[in-house]
Coordinates of C-alpha atoms in Angstrom, one line a residue:
X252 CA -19.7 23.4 -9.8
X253 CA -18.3 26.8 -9.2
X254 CA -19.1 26.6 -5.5
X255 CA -17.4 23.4 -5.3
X256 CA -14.1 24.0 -2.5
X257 CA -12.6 21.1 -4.2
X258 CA -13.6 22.3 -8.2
X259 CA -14.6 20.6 -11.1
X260 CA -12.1 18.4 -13.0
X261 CA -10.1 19.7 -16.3
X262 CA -10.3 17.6 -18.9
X263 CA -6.9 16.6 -20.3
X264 CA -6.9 19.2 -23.1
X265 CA -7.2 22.1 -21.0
X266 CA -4.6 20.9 -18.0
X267 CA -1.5 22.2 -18.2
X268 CA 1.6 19.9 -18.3
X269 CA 3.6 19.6 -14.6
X270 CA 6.3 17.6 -15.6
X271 CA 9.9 19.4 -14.8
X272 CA 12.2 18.2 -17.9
X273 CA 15.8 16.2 -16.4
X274 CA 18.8 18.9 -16.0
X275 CA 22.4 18.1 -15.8
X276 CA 21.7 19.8 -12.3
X277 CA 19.8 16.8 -11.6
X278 CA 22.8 14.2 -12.2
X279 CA 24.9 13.1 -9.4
X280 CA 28.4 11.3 -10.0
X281 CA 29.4 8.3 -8.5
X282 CA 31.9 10.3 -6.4
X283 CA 29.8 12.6 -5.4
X284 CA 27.0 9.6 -4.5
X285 CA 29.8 7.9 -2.1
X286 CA 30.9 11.2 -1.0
X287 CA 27.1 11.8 0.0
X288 CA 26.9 8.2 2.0
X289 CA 30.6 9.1 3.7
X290 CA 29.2 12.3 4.9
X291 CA 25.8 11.6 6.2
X292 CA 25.8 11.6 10.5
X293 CA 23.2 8.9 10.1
X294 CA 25.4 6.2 9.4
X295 CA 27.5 6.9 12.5
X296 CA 24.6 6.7 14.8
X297 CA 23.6 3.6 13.5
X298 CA 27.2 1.9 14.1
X299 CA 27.2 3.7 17.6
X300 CA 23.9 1.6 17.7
X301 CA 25.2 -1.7 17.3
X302 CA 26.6 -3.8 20.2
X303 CA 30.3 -3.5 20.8
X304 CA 32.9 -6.2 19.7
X305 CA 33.6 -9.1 22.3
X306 CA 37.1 -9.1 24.3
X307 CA 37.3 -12.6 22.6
X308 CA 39.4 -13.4 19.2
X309 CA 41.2 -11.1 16.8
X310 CA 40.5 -7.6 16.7
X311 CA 38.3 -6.7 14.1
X312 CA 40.0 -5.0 10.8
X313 CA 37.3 -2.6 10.5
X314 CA 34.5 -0.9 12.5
X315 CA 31.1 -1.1 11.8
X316 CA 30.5 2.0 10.2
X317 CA 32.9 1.1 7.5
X318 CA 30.6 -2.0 6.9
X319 CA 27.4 0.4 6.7
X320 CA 29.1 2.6 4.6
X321 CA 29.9 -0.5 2.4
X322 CA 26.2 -1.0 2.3
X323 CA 25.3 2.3 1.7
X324 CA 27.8 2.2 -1.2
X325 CA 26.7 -1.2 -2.9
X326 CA 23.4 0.4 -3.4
X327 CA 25.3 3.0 -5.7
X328 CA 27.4 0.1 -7.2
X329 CA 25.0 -2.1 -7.6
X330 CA 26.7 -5.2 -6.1
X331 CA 29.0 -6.1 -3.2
X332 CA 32.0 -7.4 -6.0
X333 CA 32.1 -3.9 -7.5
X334 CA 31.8 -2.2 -4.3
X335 CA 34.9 -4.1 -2.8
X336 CA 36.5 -3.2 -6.4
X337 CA 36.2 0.4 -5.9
X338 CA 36.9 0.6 -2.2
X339 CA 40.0 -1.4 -2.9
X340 CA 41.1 2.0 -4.7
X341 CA 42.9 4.3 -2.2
X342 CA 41.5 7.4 -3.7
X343 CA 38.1 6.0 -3.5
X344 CA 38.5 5.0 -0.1
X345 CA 40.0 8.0 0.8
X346 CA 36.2 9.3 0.5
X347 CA 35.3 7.4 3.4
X348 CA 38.3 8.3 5.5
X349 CA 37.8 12.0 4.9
X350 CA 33.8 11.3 6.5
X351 CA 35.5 9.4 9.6
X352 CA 37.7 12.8 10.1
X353 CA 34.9 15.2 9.8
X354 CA 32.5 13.3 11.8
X355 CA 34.5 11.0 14.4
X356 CA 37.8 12.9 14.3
X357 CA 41.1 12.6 12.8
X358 CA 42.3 10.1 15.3
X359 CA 40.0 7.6 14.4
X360 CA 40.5 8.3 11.0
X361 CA 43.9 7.1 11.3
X362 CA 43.3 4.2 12.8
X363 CA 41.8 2.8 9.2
X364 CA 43.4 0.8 7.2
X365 CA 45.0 2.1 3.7
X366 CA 42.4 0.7 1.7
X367 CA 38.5 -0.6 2.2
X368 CA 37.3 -4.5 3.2
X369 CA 37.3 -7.1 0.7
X370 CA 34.3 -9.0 -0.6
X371 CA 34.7 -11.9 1.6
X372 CA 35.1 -9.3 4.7
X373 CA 32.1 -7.9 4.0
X374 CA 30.4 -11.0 3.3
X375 CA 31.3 -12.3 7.0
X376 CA 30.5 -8.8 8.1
X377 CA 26.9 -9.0 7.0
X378 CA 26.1 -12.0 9.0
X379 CA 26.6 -10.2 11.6
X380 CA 24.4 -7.2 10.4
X381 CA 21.8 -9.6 9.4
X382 CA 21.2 -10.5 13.2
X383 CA 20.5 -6.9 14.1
X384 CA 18.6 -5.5 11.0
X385 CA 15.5 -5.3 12.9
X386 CA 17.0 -3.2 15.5
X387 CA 18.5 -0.9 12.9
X388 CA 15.3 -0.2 10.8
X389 CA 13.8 0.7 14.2
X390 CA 16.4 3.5 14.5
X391 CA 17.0 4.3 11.5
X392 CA 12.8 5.2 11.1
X393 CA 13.7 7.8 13.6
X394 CA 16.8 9.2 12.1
X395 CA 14.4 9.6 8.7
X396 CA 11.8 11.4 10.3
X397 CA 14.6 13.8 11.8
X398 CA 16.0 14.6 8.4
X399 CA 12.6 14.7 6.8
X400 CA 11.5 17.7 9.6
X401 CA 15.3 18.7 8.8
X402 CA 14.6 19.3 5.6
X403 CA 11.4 21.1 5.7
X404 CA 8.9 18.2 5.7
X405 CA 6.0 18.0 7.8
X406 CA 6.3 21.5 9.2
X407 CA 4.0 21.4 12.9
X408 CA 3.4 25.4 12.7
X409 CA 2.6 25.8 8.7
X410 CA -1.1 26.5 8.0
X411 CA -2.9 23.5 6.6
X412 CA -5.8 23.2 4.6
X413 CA -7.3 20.1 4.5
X414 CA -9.0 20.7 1.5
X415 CA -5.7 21.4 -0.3
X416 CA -2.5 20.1 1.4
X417 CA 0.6 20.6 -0.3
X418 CA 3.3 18.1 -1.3
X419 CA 5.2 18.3 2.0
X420 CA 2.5 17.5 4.2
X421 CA 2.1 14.1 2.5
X422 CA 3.1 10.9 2.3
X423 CA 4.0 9.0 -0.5
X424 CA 3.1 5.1 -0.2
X425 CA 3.1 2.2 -2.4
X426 CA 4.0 -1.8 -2.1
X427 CA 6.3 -3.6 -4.7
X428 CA 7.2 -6.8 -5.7
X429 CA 11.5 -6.8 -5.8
X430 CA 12.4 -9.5 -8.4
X431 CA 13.7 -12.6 -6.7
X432 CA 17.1 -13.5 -7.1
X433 CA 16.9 -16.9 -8.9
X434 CA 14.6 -17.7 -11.0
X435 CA 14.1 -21.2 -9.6
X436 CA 11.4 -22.0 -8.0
X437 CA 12.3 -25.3 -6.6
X438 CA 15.3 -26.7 -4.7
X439 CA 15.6 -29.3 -7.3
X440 CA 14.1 -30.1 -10.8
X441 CA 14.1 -32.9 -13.4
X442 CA 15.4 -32.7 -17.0
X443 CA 12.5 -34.8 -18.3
X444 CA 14.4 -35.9 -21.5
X445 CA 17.4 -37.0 -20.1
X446 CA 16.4 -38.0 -16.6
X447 CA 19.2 -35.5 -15.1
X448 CA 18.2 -34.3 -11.8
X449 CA 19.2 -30.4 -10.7
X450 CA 19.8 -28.7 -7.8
X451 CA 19.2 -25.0 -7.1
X452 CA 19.4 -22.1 -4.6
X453 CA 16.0 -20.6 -3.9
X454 CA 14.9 -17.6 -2.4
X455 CA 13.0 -18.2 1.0
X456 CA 11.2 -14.8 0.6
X457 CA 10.4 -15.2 -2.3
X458 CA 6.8 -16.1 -3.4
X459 CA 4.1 -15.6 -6.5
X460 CA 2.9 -12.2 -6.1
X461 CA -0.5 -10.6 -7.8
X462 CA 0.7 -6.9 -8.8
X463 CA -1.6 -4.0 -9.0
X464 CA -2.1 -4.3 -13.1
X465 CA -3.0 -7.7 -12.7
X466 CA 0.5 -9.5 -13.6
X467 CA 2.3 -12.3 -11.7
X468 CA 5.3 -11.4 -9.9
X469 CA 7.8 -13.8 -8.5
X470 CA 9.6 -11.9 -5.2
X471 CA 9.1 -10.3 -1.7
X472 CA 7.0 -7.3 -1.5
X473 CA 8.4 -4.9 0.5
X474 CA 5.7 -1.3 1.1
X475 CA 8.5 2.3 0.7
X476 CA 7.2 5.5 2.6
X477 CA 8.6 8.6 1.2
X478 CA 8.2 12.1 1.4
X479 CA 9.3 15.2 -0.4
X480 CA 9.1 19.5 -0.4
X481 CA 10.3 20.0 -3.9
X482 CA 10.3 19.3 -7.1
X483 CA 14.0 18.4 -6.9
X484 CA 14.9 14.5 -8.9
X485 CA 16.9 13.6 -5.4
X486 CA 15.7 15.3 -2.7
X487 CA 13.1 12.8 -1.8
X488 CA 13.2 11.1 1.8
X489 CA 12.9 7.9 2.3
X490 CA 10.8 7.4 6.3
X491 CA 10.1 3.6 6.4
X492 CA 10.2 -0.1 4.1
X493 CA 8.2 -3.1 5.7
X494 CA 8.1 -6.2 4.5
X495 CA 5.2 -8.3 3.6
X496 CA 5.5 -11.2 4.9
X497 CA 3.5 -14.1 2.0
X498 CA -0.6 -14.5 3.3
X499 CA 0.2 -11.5 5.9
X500 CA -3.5 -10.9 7.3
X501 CA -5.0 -8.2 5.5
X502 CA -1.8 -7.9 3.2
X503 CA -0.3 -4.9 1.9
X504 CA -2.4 -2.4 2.9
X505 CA -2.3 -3.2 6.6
X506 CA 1.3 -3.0 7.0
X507 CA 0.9 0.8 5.0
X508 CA -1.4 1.3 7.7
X509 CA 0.4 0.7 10.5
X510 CA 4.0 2.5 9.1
X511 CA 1.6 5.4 8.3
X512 CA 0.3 5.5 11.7
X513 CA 3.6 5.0 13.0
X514 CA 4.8 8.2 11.2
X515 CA 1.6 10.4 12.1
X516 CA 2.8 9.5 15.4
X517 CA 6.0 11.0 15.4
X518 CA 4.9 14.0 13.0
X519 CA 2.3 16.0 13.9
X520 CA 2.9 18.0 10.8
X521 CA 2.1 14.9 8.3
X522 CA -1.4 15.6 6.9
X523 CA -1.9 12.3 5.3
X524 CA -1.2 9.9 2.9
X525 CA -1.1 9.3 -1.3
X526 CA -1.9 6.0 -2.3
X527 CA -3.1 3.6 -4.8
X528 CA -6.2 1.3 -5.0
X529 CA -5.0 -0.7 -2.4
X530 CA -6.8 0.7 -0.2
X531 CA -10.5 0.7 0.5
X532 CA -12.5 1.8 3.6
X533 CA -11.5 -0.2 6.2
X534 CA -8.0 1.0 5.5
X535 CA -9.2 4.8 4.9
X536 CA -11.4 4.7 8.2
X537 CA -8.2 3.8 10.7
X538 CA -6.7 6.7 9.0
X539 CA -8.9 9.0 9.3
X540 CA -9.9 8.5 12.7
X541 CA -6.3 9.7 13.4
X542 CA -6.9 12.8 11.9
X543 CA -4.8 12.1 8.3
X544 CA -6.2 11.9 5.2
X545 CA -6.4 9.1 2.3
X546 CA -5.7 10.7 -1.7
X547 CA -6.7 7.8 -4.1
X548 CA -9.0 6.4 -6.6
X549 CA -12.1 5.2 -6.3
X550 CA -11.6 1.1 -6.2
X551 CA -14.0 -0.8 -8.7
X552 CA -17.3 -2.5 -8.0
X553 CA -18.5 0.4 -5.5
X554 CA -22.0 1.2 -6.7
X555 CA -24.4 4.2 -6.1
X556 CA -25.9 3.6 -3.0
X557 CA -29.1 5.1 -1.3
X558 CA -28.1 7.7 1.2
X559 CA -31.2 9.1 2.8
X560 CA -34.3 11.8 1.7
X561 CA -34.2 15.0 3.1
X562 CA -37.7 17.3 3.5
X563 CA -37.2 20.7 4.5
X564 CA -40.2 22.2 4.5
X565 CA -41.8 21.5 1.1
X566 CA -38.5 20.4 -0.7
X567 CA -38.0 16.5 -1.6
X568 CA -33.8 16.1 -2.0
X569 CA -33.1 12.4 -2.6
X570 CA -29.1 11.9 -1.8
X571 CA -27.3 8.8 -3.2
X572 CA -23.5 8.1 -1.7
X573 CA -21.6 7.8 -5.3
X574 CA -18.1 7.9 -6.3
X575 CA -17.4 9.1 -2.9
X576 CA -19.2 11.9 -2.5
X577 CA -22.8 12.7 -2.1
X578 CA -24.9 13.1 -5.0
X579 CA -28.8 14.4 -5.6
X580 CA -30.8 12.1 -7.5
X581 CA -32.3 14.5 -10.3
X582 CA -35.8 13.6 -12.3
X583 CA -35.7 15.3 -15.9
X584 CA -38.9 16.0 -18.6
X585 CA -37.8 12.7 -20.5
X586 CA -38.2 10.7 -17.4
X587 CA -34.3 10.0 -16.7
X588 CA -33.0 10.6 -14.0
X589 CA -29.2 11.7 -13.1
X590 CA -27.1 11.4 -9.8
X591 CA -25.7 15.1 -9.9
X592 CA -23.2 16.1 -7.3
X593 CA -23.8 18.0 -4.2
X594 CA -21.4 21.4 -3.9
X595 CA -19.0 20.8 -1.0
X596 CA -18.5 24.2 0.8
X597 CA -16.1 23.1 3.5
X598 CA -14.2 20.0 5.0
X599 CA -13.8 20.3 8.3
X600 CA -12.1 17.9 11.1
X601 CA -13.6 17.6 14.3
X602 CA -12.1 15.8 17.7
X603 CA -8.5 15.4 19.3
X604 CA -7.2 12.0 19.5
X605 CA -10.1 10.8 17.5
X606 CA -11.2 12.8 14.6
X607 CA -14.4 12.8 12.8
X608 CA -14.5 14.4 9.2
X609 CA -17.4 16.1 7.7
X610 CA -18.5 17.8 4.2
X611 CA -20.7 20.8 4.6
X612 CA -22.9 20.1 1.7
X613 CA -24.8 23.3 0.0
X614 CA -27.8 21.7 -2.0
X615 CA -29.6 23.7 -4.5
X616 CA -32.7 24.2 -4.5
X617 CA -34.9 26.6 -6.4
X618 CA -36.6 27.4 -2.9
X619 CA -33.3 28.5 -1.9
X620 CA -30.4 26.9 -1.3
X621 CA -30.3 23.9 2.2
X622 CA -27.0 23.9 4.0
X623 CA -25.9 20.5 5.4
X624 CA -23.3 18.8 7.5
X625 CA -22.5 15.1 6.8
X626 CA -20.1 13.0 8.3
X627 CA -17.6 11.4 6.0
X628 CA -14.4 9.7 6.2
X629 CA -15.3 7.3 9.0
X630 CA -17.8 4.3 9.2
X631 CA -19.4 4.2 12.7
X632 CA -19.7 0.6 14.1
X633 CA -21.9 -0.5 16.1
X634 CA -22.1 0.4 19.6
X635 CA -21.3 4.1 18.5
X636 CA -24.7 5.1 17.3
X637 CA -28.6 3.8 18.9
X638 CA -29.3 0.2 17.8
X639 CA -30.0 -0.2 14.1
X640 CA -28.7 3.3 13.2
X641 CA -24.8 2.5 12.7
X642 CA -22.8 2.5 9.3
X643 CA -22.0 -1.2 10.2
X644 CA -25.3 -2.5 11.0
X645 CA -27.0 -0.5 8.2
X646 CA -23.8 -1.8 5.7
X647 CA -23.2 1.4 4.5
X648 CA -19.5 2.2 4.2
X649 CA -19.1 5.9 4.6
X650 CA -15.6 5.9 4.8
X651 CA -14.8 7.0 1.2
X652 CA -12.7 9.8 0.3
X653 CA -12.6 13.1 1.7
X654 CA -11.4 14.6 -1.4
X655 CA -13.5 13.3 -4.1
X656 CA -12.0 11.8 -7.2
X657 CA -13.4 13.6 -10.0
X658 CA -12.7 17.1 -8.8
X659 CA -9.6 19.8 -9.5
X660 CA -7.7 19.3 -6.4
X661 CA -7.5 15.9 -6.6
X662 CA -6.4 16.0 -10.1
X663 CA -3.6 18.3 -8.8
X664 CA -3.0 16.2 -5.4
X665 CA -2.5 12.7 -6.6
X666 CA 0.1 13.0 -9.1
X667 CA 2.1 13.2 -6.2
X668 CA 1.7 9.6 -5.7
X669 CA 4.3 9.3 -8.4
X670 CA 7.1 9.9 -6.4
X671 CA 6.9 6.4 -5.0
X672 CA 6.8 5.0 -7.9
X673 CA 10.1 6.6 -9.1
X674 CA 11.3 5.6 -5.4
X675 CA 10.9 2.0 -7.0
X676 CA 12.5 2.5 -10.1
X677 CA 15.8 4.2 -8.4
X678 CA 15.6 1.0 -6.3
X679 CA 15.2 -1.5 -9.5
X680 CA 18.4 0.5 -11.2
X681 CA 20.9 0.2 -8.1
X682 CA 20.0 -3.8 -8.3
X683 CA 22.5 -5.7 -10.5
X684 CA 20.3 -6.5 -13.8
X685 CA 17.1 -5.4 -12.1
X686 CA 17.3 -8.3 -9.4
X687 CA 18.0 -8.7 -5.7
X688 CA 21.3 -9.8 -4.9
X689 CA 20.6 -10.8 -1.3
X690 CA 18.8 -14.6 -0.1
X691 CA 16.4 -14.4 2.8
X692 CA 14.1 -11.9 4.6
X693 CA 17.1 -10.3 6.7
X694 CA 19.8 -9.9 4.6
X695 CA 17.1 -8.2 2.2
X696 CA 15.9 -5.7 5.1
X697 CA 19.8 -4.7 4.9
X698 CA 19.7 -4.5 1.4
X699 CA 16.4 -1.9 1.6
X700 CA 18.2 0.0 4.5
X701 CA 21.2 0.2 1.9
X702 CA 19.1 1.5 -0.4
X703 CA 17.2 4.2 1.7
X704 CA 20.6 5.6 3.3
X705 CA 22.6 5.7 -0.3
X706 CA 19.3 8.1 -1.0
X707 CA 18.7 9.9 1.7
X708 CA 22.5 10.5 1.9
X709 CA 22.1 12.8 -1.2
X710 CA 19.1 14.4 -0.3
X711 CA 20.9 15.9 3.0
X712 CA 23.4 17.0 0.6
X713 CA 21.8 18.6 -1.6
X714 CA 19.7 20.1 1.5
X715 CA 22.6 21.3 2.8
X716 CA 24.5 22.8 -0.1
X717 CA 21.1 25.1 -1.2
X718 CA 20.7 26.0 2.3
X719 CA 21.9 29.7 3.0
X720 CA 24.7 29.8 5.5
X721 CA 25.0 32.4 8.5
X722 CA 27.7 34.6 8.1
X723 CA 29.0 36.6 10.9
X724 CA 28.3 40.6 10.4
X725 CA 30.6 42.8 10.1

């Protein structure tokens, strides 16, 4: 369809191949990693964030930053024993002292201690975190976003086109099932042969999960939002985790919705969102009706469905709604018929606070070509049109995809999505032997915001050091 805006597909032959080959310029050292987590101003608004010690009892050892930055560092470590190994190192602690002096000052630098918090420190430490972890995801989503705009993502003033955003303007989404820590199931269990009865540590999280190829999971889900401008293995940005809770009303995909939403909110620059079969159209319509758009597949079992007959004039155009897009029934010589697709000319976004998306359809026609403007994207309920005539009360779900599946651009576009699933495999590798090494829905929330700081730590860093600097003139 050569007047197609959004083109026909390649087929895999002819596409040539995106993938950027790994570069020692991609590797980061441990020190550098720590260095990265010592160094990022984040961290220090979160401890400023966190209620001051009591007047009562010994004075603490440590402040809280040097407990986030122990958080931040077991996510590079991999575990909290290794972590109070290396900070145990004065060199290695010296890292952290060195981001005290540059962002708090060399007086409170001093006041450390020679070397970093032991194992049992930290361990007391993170009770103490665990009560707050709420309130310091709920900062921390802001200080994300800040870096992400920081950093070039979401620009407000860039030109969009909706039917061709770039990398930046999206988000990356997906849900994950994090291996449980045990792999008991029970608190206790029965040797059968001998009659020995066994007790074990469970997981309360931790539940049977259904991933998306169809294999049984054991562990929390938790959804990542990410987003990136480059190419670049580590400048991704972590914006948001969520937990799932087990039999969570409308499951996964509603909380992406609402931490999508949440971002749209806060970044008028964010042009929509990547993601997998999860979601369908009631989870596509609530996007779109806040003016972002949905990149996935087509989900299974959605058959051709009888659209409506147009007559202009002497013309007869029968239009079927088929893998999200509209489609002309054609009648051949042989007596088949064939659902071919209508060229899209334009997609265009209509509204303010609530948007309404259209295709402008071109149909041939050998009288001459009909221009047309449909309404996608969003399913209108009832009450919104005259009795009888809504989406809902007709049960026709228009709220497909804007971008069709089979076309160029989305064969360019969704690849993209693939940045959250490398976000989950950085995530499995700084997790001792692939597992979580935290019990319970809280101290796992730390974990996550361990994980996203550790990364997004780097990212600045790199940020920073490609950034041209402003020298004085002479």
């Amino acid at each position: 369809m050569p007047d197609d805006i959004f083109q026909d597909a390649l087929p895999p032959a002819q596409r040539t191949p995106r993938k950027r080959a790994f570069t020692e310029r991609d590797r980061r050292t441990v020190h550098e990693r720590l260095t990265d987590c010592a160094h990022n101003p984040d961290l220090y608004d979160l401890a400023e964030a966190l209620p001051p010690p009591g007047r009562v009892g010994r004075r603490r050892a440590y402040p809280d930053v040097a407990f986030l930055f122990f958080l931040a560092a077991r996510s590079v470590l991999a575990s909290a024993r290794r972590t109070a190994a290396h900070l145990e190192d004065p060199e290695i602690w010296k890292i952290f002292r060195e981001g005290v002096r540059s962002e708090l000052g060399a007086e409170a630098a001093l006041l450390l201690p020679e070397t970093g918090p032991t194992r049992s420190q930290w361990l007391h430490a993170q009770r103490r975190l665990r009560d707050h972890a709420d309130d310091l995801w709920d900062l921390y989503r802001i200080l994300a976003l800040d870096q992400a705009l920081e950093q070039g993502i979401f620009p407000k003033d860039e030109t969009r086109s909706w039917s061709n955003p770039g990398r930046h303007q999206l988000i990356a989404a997906d849900g994950t099932v994090l291996k449980s820590p045990t792999l008991a199931r029970a608190h206790r269990s029965i040797d059968m042969r001998t009659g020995e009865i066994r007790y074990h540590r469970i997981d309360p999280a931790s539940t049977p999960q259904r991933e998306g190829g169809g294999n049984e999971a054991y562990g929390p889900k938790y959804v990542f939002f990410s987003a990136r401008k480059d190419e670049n293995y580590l400048s991704q940005v972590f914006l948001d985790s969520r937990y799932v809770p087990h039999q969570h009303p409308g499951g996964e995909a509603a909380i992406a919705v609402d931490g999508i939403l949440d971002i749209m909110g806060r970044a008028p620059g964010c042009m929509g969102v990547l993601y997998d079969g999860a979601f369908q159209g009631t989870h596509r319509d609530a996007i779109a009706r806040r003016g972002g758009l949905v990149i996935n597949k087509q989900h299974k079992g959605n058959e051709p469905q009888f659209y409506e007959t147009l007559r202009p004039g002497r013309c007869i155009h029968e239009l079927w709604a088929a893998n999200g897009r509209i489609a002309e029934k054609v009648s051949f010589a042989d007596g088949t018929t064939e659902l071919v697709p209508v060229p899209i000319r334009r997609l265009e976004r209509r509204g303010t606070r609530t948007y309404r998306w259209y295709h402008v359809l071109e149909i041939p026609c050998r009288r001459g070509s009909h221009i047309r403007r449909l309404a996608v994207g969003t399913t209108s309920r009832a009450g919104e049109r005259p009795p009888g005539e809504s989406d809902e009360e007709r049960g026709f779900h228009r709220a497909e995809h804007l971008i069709p599946e089979f076309t160029r651009t989305h064969q360019l576009v969704y690849p993209y999505r693939s940045d959250a699933e490398s976000g989950h495999s950085q995530l499995d590798a700084s997790l001792w032997n692939g597992r979580l090494i935290s019990y319970g829905v809280e101290a796992q929330k730390l974990l996550t915001l361990g994980f996203v700081l550790a990364q997004n730590s780097t990212s600045r860093a790199l940020h920073d050091e490609v950034s041209p600097l402003l020298s004085p003139t002479a």
